Coordinates of C-alpha atoms in Angstrom, one line a residue:
M1 CA 92.3 124.6 102.8
K2 CA 91.6 121.1 103.1
V3 CA 91.6 117.2 101.6
V4 CA 88.9 115.1 100.9
K5 CA 88.4 111.5 100.8
F6 CA 85.6 109.5 99.9
G7 CA 85.6 105.8 100.2
G8 CA 84.1 103.3 98.0
S9 CA 80.3 103.7 99.6
S10 CA 80.5 107.0 99.7
V11 CA 81.3 106.9 95.0
A12 CA 79.4 103.5 94.1
S13 CA 76.1 105.0 92.3
A14 CA 75.3 108.3 90.9
E15 CA 72.9 109.6 94.4
Q16 CA 76.3 108.9 96.1
Y17 CA 77.8 111.0 93.6
K18 CA 75.4 113.4 94.4
K19 CA 75.9 113.2 98.0
A20 CA 79.1 113.7 97.5
G21 CA 79.2 116.6 95.1
S22 CA 76.9 118.6 98.0
I23 CA 79.4 117.8 100.3
I24 CA 82.4 119.2 98.3
L25 CA 80.6 122.3 97.3
A26 CA 79.2 123.2 100.9
D27 CA 82.7 124.2 101.8
Q28 CA 85.1 126.3 99.9
A29 CA 88.1 125.2 101.7
R30 CA 87.3 122.1 100.4
K31 CA 90.1 122.0 97.4
A32 CA 92.0 118.7 96.9
I33 CA 88.9 115.4 96.3
V34 CA 91.0 112.0 96.6
V35 CA 88.1 108.9 95.5
S36 CA 88.2 105.3 95.5
A37 CA 86.5 102.7 93.1
P38 CA 82.8 102.7 93.5
G39 CA 82.0 99.8 96.2
K40 CA 78.7 98.3 97.5
R41 CA 76.0 99.5 96.2
F42 CA 73.8 97.2 98.6
D43 CA 74.4 93.9 101.0
G44 CA 75.8 91.0 98.2
D45 CA 77.3 93.6 95.9
E46 CA 81.2 93.8 94.4
K47 CA 83.7 96.3 95.1
T48 CA 84.6 97.4 91.3
T49 CA 88.1 96.6 92.7
D50 CA 87.1 92.7 92.5
L51 CA 85.9 93.0 89.1
L52 CA 89.0 94.3 88.0
I53 CA 90.2 91.6 90.2
Q54 CA 88.4 89.2 88.3
L55 CA 89.3 90.7 84.6
A56 CA 92.9 90.9 85.4
R57 CA 93.8 87.2 86.1
S58 CA 91.4 86.7 83.2
V59 CA 93.9 88.0 80.8
Q60 CA 95.9 85.9 78.4
D61 CA 97.8 86.5 75.3
G62 CA 96.3 89.5 75.6
Q63 CA 92.6 88.3 75.6
Y64 CA 90.2 88.7 77.9
N65 CA 87.0 87.3 79.6
Q66 CA 84.5 90.1 78.0
I67 CA 82.0 89.9 80.9
F68 CA 84.3 90.7 83.4
F69 CA 85.2 94.0 80.7
E70 CA 81.5 94.5 80.3
A71 CA 80.8 94.3 84.6
V72 CA 83.6 96.7 85.4
L73 CA 82.3 99.4 82.4
E74 CA 78.9 99.0 83.5
R75 CA 79.3 99.9 87.3
Y76 CA 80.7 103.3 85.7
Y77 CA 78.2 103.2 82.9
E78 CA 75.4 103.1 85.3
I79 CA 76.6 106.2 87.2
I80 CA 77.5 108.4 84.5
E81 CA 74.0 108.0 82.6
D82 CA 72.1 108.7 86.1
L83 CA 73.7 111.7 86.5
G84 CA 73.9 112.8 82.7
L85 CA 77.0 113.2 81.5
D86 CA 78.8 113.1 78.1
Q87 CA 78.3 109.6 77.0
E88 CA 82.6 110.3 75.2
L89 CA 83.2 109.3 78.5
K90 CA 82.2 106.0 78.3
E91 CA 84.4 105.8 75.2
Q92 CA 87.6 107.4 77.3
L93 CA 87.2 104.7 79.8
E94 CA 87.0 101.4 78.1
G95 CA 90.1 103.1 76.0
I96 CA 91.9 103.0 79.3
L97 CA 91.2 99.7 80.4
K98 CA 92.1 98.4 76.9
E99 CA 95.0 100.5 77.3
L100 CA 96.3 98.7 80.2
I101 CA 95.7 94.9 78.8
S102 CA 97.7 95.7 76.1
L103 CA 100.7 97.9 78.1
Y104 CA 100.8 95.2 80.4
G105 CA 98.9 92.1 79.2
E106 CA 102.1 89.7 79.2
D107 CA 103.4 90.8 83.2
G108 CA 100.6 89.1 85.6
E109 CA 101.8 91.3 88.5
R110 CA 102.2 94.4 87.0
L111 CA 99.1 94.0 84.7
L112 CA 96.5 93.2 87.8
D113 CA 98.0 96.2 90.2
A114 CA 97.3 98.6 86.8
L115 CA 94.2 97.4 86.5
K116 CA 93.3 97.3 90.1
A117 CA 94.8 101.0 90.2
S118 CA 92.0 101.9 86.8
G119 CA 89.2 101.4 89.2
E120 CA 90.2 104.9 90.9
D121 CA 91.6 105.9 88.2
M122 CA 88.1 105.9 86.1
N123 CA 86.3 106.9 88.8
A124 CA 87.9 110.7 89.3
R125 CA 87.8 111.3 85.7
V126 CA 83.8 110.9 86.4
M127 CA 84.0 112.8 89.8
T128 CA 85.6 115.5 87.5
A129 CA 82.9 115.7 84.7
Y130 CA 80.4 115.8 87.0
L131 CA 81.6 118.9 89.5
V132 CA 82.6 120.3 86.0
S133 CA 78.4 119.5 85.4
L134 CA 77.3 121.5 88.0
G135 CA 79.2 124.3 86.7
H136 CA 82.3 124.5 88.7
Q137 CA 86.0 124.5 88.1
A138 CA 86.9 121.1 88.4
S139 CA 90.4 119.3 87.8
Y140 CA 91.5 116.2 87.2
V141 CA 94.7 114.7 88.3
S142 CA 96.7 112.1 87.9
P143 CA 99.3 110.9 90.4
K144 CA 102.0 110.8 88.1
D145 CA 101.4 114.9 87.4
A146 CA 100.6 115.1 91.2
G147 CA 104.3 113.9 91.9
M148 CA 103.3 110.6 93.6
V149 CA 106.2 109.2 93.2
V150 CA 106.9 105.5 94.6
T151 CA 108.6 102.4 94.9
D152 CA 108.8 99.7 92.2
E153 CA 107.3 97.4 94.4
P154 CA 103.7 96.2 93.0
G155 CA 101.2 95.9 95.5
N156 CA 103.5 97.3 98.4
A157 CA 104.3 101.1 97.0
Q158 CA 105.8 103.3 99.7
I159 CA 106.1 106.6 98.6
L160 CA 108.7 108.6 98.8
P161 CA 110.3 111.3 100.3
E162 CA 111.0 113.8 97.0
A163 CA 107.2 113.2 96.4
Y164 CA 105.8 115.9 99.3
E165 CA 107.8 119.1 97.7
R166 CA 106.2 118.0 93.9
I167 CA 102.8 117.2 95.8
S168 CA 103.8 120.6 97.5
K169 CA 102.7 122.5 94.2
L170 CA 99.2 121.5 93.9
R171 CA 98.4 124.2 96.6
S172 CA 99.0 126.5 93.2
L173 CA 96.6 125.2 90.9
E174 CA 93.1 127.3 90.2
G175 CA 89.7 125.1 91.3
I176 CA 88.5 121.5 92.5
L177 CA 91.2 119.1 92.6
V178 CA 89.9 115.3 92.0
I179 CA 93.2 112.9 92.0
P180 CA 92.4 109.2 92.1
G181 CA 93.5 107.4 95.7
F182 CA 95.3 103.8 95.7
F183 CA 98.3 104.6 93.8
G184 CA 101.8 105.9 92.6
Y185 CA 104.2 106.0 90.1
S186 CA 107.2 104.7 89.9
Y187 CA 110.7 106.0 88.3
Q188 CA 110.3 103.2 86.4
G189 CA 107.0 104.5 85.2
N190 CA 105.1 101.8 86.8
I191 CA 102.0 101.6 87.9
V192 CA 101.9 100.8 91.9
T193 CA 99.3 100.7 94.0
F194 CA 99.8 100.6 97.6
P195 CA 98.7 97.8 100.5
R196 CA 95.6 97.1 102.1
G197 CA 93.6 101.2 103.0
G198 CA 95.7 102.2 99.7
S199 CA 92.9 105.3 99.1
D200 CA 93.6 106.3 102.9
I201 CA 96.8 106.2 102.2
T202 CA 96.7 108.7 99.1
G203 CA 94.2 111.1 101.2
S204 CA 97.1 111.2 103.9
I205 CA 100.2 111.8 101.8
I206 CA 98.3 114.8 99.6
A207 CA 97.1 115.9 103.1
A208 CA 100.6 116.2 104.3
G209 CA 102.0 117.2 100.5
M210 CA 99.8 120.4 100.8
D211 CA 100.1 120.9 104.0
A212 CA 96.3 121.2 104.8
E213 CA 94.7 122.7 107.8
E214 CA 92.5 119.0 108.1
Y215 CA 92.3 115.6 106.2
E216 CA 88.6 114.6 105.8
N217 CA 87.6 111.2 105.5
F218 CA 83.8 110.7 104.3
T219 CA 83.1 107.0 104.8
D220 CA 79.4 105.3 106.0
V221 CA 79.5 105.7 109.9
D222 CA 79.0 108.4 112.4
S223 CA 82.3 108.5 113.8
V224 CA 85.1 106.0 114.9
Y225 CA 83.7 104.0 117.9
C226 CA 85.2 102.8 121.2
V227 CA 84.6 98.3 119.9
S228 CA 83.1 97.2 116.8
P229 CA 79.4 97.1 116.3
K230 CA 80.0 94.0 114.5
M231 CA 81.6 92.8 118.4
V232 CA 79.2 94.7 120.7
D233 CA 75.3 96.1 119.9
H234 CA 75.4 100.3 120.3
P235 CA 78.7 101.1 121.6
C236 CA 80.1 104.7 122.6
E237 CA 81.8 106.8 119.8
L238 CA 84.5 108.3 119.4
K239 CA 84.7 112.3 119.8
E240 CA 88.6 112.7 119.4
I241 CA 91.6 110.0 119.6
T242 CA 94.9 110.5 119.1
Y243 CA 97.5 109.4 116.7
R244 CA 98.9 107.1 118.1
E245 CA 95.7 105.1 119.7
M246 CA 93.9 104.9 116.1
R247 CA 97.8 103.5 115.0
E248 CA 97.3 101.1 118.1
L249 CA 93.2 100.4 117.1
A250 CA 94.1 100.0 113.5
Y251 CA 96.5 97.4 114.2
S252 CA 94.9 95.7 116.0
G253 CA 91.5 95.2 113.7
F254 CA 89.9 98.2 113.4
S255 CA 88.5 98.6 110.0
V256 CA 88.2 102.8 109.9
F257 CA 92.2 102.8 108.8
H258 CA 94.8 100.5 107.3
D259 CA 97.7 101.3 110.1
E260 CA 99.8 102.4 107.3
A261 CA 97.5 105.3 106.5
L262 CA 97.9 108.1 109.5
Q263 CA 101.9 107.9 109.1
P264 CA 102.1 111.1 106.7
V265 CA 99.4 113.3 108.8
F266 CA 101.1 112.6 111.8
Q267 CA 104.3 113.5 110.7
K268 CA 103.0 116.7 110.1
G269 CA 100.8 117.0 112.8
I270 CA 97.6 117.4 110.6
P271 CA 94.6 116.5 112.5
V272 CA 91.9 113.6 110.8
R273 CA 88.3 114.5 110.4
V274 CA 86.1 110.5 109.6
K275 CA 82.6 111.9 108.9
N276 CA 80.0 109.8 107.4
T277 CA 78.4 111.0 103.6
N278 CA 75.2 110.3 104.6
R279 CA 75.1 112.3 107.6
P280 CA 77.6 114.9 106.8
E281 CA 76.0 117.2 109.8
A282 CA 77.4 114.6 112.1
A283 CA 80.5 116.0 114.1
G284 CA 82.5 112.7 113.7
T285 CA 86.0 111.6 114.9
R286 CA 88.7 114.1 115.5
I287 CA 92.1 111.9 115.2
V288 CA 94.6 115.1 116.9
L289 CA 98.3 114.9 118.2
E290 CA 96.9 115.1 121.8
R291 CA 93.6 115.7 123.5
E292 CA 91.7 116.1 126.8
L293 CA 91.4 112.9 128.8
N294 CA 88.6 113.5 130.9
G295 CA 89.0 110.8 133.3
Q296 CA 89.0 107.9 130.9
P297 CA 91.6 106.3 130.9
V298 CA 90.4 103.6 128.1
I299 CA 90.0 104.6 125.0
G300 CA 88.8 101.7 122.6
I301 CA 89.4 98.1 122.6
A302 CA 90.2 95.8 119.7
S303 CA 90.5 92.4 118.5
D304 CA 92.1 90.1 115.2
T305 CA 91.9 86.8 114.8
D306 CA 94.3 84.1 112.6
F307 CA 97.2 84.6 114.4
C308 CA 99.1 81.4 115.9
S309 CA 102.7 81.0 118.5
V310 CA 105.0 79.6 118.1
N311 CA 106.7 78.5 121.6
I312 CA 110.1 77.4 122.2
T313 CA 111.9 75.8 125.1
K314 CA 115.4 75.8 125.9
Y315 CA 117.1 75.2 129.7
L316 CA 119.4 78.5 130.0
M317 CA 117.8 80.1 127.2
N318 CA 118.3 83.7 129.0
R319 CA 122.6 82.8 129.1
E320 CA 122.8 81.7 125.5
L321 CA 124.3 85.2 123.8
G322 CA 122.7 86.0 120.1
F323 CA 119.9 83.1 121.2
G324 CA 117.1 85.5 119.7
R325 CA 118.7 87.4 117.4
R326 CA 119.5 83.7 115.4
L327 CA 115.9 82.8 115.9
L328 CA 114.5 86.1 114.4
A329 CA 117.2 85.3 111.6
I330 CA 115.4 82.2 110.4
L331 CA 112.3 84.0 110.1
E332 CA 113.7 86.5 108.1
D333 CA 115.1 84.3 105.7
E334 CA 111.5 83.0 105.0
G335 CA 110.6 86.1 104.3
I336 CA 108.3 85.9 108.0
S337 CA 107.3 89.1 109.8
Y338 CA 106.4 89.0 113.2
E339 CA 104.3 90.7 115.8
H340 CA 105.2 90.2 119.7
T341 CA 107.6 87.3 121.1
P342 CA 107.0 86.9 124.9
S343 CA 109.5 85.4 126.5
G344 CA 110.3 84.0 129.8
I345 CA 114.2 82.4 131.3
D346 CA 114.2 79.0 129.7
N347 CA 111.5 80.1 127.2
L348 CA 110.1 82.0 124.0
S349 CA 107.7 82.6 122.2
V350 CA 107.3 84.1 118.3
I351 CA 103.3 85.6 117.7
L352 CA 103.0 85.7 113.9
R353 CA 99.8 86.0 112.0
S354 CA 99.1 82.7 110.9
H355 CA 99.0 82.6 106.9
Q356 CA 102.5 83.3 106.9
L357 CA 103.4 79.7 107.7
E358 CA 101.7 78.3 104.4
N359 CA 103.6 77.1 101.4
G360 CA 106.1 74.8 103.2
K361 CA 107.2 77.7 105.5
E362 CA 106.1 76.5 108.5
K363 CA 108.0 72.6 108.4
R364 CA 111.2 74.8 106.9
V365 CA 111.3 77.1 110.3
I366 CA 110.2 74.3 112.8
D367 CA 113.3 72.3 111.3
R368 CA 115.9 75.1 111.2
I369 CA 115.3 75.8 114.9
E370 CA 115.5 72.5 115.8
K371 CA 118.7 72.1 114.2
E372 CA 120.9 75.4 114.3
L373 CA 119.4 76.2 118.0
E374 CA 118.9 72.7 119.7
V375 CA 116.2 73.5 121.3
D376 CA 114.2 71.2 123.9
D377 CA 111.0 71.3 122.5
I378 CA 109.0 73.5 119.6
N379 CA 105.2 73.7 119.2
I380 CA 102.9 76.0 117.4
E381 CA 99.3 76.7 119.1
R382 CA 97.0 77.8 116.5
N383 CA 93.7 80.1 116.6
L384 CA 94.7 82.9 118.8
A385 CA 93.0 85.9 118.8
M386 CA 94.8 89.1 120.1
I387 CA 92.8 92.2 121.8
M388 CA 94.4 94.7 122.6
V389 CA 92.9 97.8 125.0
V390 CA 94.2 101.5 124.5
G391 CA 94.2 104.6 126.0
E392 CA 96.7 107.8 126.8
G393 CA 95.3 108.1 130.1
M394 CA 96.1 104.4 130.9
K395 CA 100.2 105.2 131.8
H396 CA 98.3 107.9 134.6
T397 CA 95.7 105.8 136.0
V398 CA 95.9 102.7 138.8
G399 CA 93.9 99.7 138.4
V400 CA 93.7 99.4 134.4
A401 CA 95.4 96.0 133.9
S402 CA 93.7 94.3 136.8
K403 CA 90.3 95.3 135.5
A404 CA 91.4 93.6 132.3
A405 CA 92.3 90.3 133.8
Q406 CA 88.7 90.6 135.9
A407 CA 86.5 91.3 132.9
L408 CA 88.4 88.8 130.8
A409 CA 88.3 86.1 133.6
E410 CA 84.1 86.5 133.9
S411 CA 83.9 85.8 130.4
G412 CA 85.7 81.9 130.7
A413 CA 88.4 83.8 128.6
N414 CA 91.9 82.0 129.1
I415 CA 94.6 84.3 128.5
K416 CA 97.9 82.8 126.5
M417 CA 99.9 85.8 126.5
I418 CA 100.1 89.5 128.0
N419 CA 102.2 92.0 126.2
Q420 CA 102.3 96.0 127.5
G421 CA 104.4 98.9 125.2
S422 CA 107.3 100.6 126.9
S423 CA 104.2 104.1 126.0
E424 CA 101.5 102.5 128.3
V425 CA 99.0 103.2 125.1
S426 CA 97.5 100.0 124.9
M427 CA 97.5 96.2 126.3
M428 CA 97.4 93.3 124.6
F429 CA 95.9 90.0 125.5
G430 CA 96.2 86.9 123.8
V431 CA 93.3 84.6 124.4
D432 CA 91.4 81.3 122.3
G433 CA 89.8 83.0 119.2
A434 CA 86.7 80.8 120.1
S435 CA 86.3 83.2 123.2
V436 CA 87.0 86.4 121.6
M437 CA 83.5 88.0 121.1
K438 CA 82.9 87.5 125.0
A439 CA 85.8 88.8 126.1
V440 CA 86.2 91.6 124.3
N441 CA 81.9 92.6 125.4
H442 CA 82.9 91.4 128.9
L443 CA 86.0 94.5 128.5
Y444 CA 83.3 96.6 127.1
R445 CA 81.3 96.2 130.3
A446 CA 84.1 96.8 132.3
Y447 CA 85.7 100.0 130.7
F448 CA 82.5 102.0 129.8
P449 CA 79.5 100.6 132.1
S450 CA 77.1 103.0 130.7
N451 CA 76.9 102.9 126.7
E452 CA 74.0 105.9 127.5
R453 CA 77.9 108.3 127.9
Q454 CA 79.8 109.1 125.3
L455 CA 83.3 110.1 125.8
N456 CA 84.1 112.8 126.4
G457 CA 81.8 113.9 127.9
D458 CA 79.3 114.4 125.9
V459 CA 75.7 112.6 126.1
K460 CA 73.4 110.8 123.7

């Protein structure tokens, strides 16, 4: 039994619906289908979720902007008409939006969550109707009925452990099950959305709960690449990658998966296959627990920008008990999470995402550090980029770090920070944001000298 998730681009139009339907029906093992909200149909188009956010923000005293309301519904109406589905479905979707606005209209935070979630919810209903129209047994299953019990944190839902046992009961249901992604229900009865990549998280949770043999994630690319095609022209495709490698790459800006999305399937050891809705015959990329290394120490390079470094100096810092704890407590008080903390004998840096110092937090943090920790100097270095070099084979290979250092030197990038985890699956380099493109390209050429050769021994 397989769980299949279709991303926004895969269900953006009637044409894409037909492709998704053919994929679902081509394999009887594809039992549970998780759908996103309709994505962009063309360059410059708006995602349905963005339209729903605009609608939510327009609601005041139970009234809403009619233009945004109709723009949302039009996305679904177009699909319904082009697929020749029952027109009563239009009235059902309009009723759903009006009911949510009526129910949550006085609570902006809850309304935003509920309307964002409706994008996936309405699309699941349309997908169910489409599969039924093709003569197949299919059922819409709401996250509540599926057992998706989550924490009551708007925009940051976390699945509760008891949900998995409830989800396992879906295996006994007949026919194809269509489940909306992106949200669950709290014990308080509220609709609560997951963070970024929410539909991927739903698919992973459903796959784990149903103990699937494989979790297929259909998107608009043939496979996962060893580096973003936005950074390097025609990069190598990856045929197989481990969860650990994918997790490291996702954290550092890989857009295929949000870094939380793989946790449920990782814990159950369920393989994930990334495939292209537009080219389902392509093999795609498998994400697994372990893989053959085949003499390739580095499998991927990822980068992300907009970091800053809070640099602190204090003589004899290393002898001061509790210094690090008190520093991190100040960040915790401000609700700031840190990324890395490289340190020396008398200095320590805390790497943060820059947006975390907005809304007056920067001044409060600096003032408290100066006053409570009595530091000799503190400054903030901005516009940093983090580059992650990832590969399970690094721990078994000599010279990986020196090759990176040479490549970065040739690119002209000034290395601000180097960090390697104890697992030796990744190395991280902090560089000036302006030099990240050149740095990534030089690293790519260093580790993948021939882009004619696919990884894992396959030839293009």
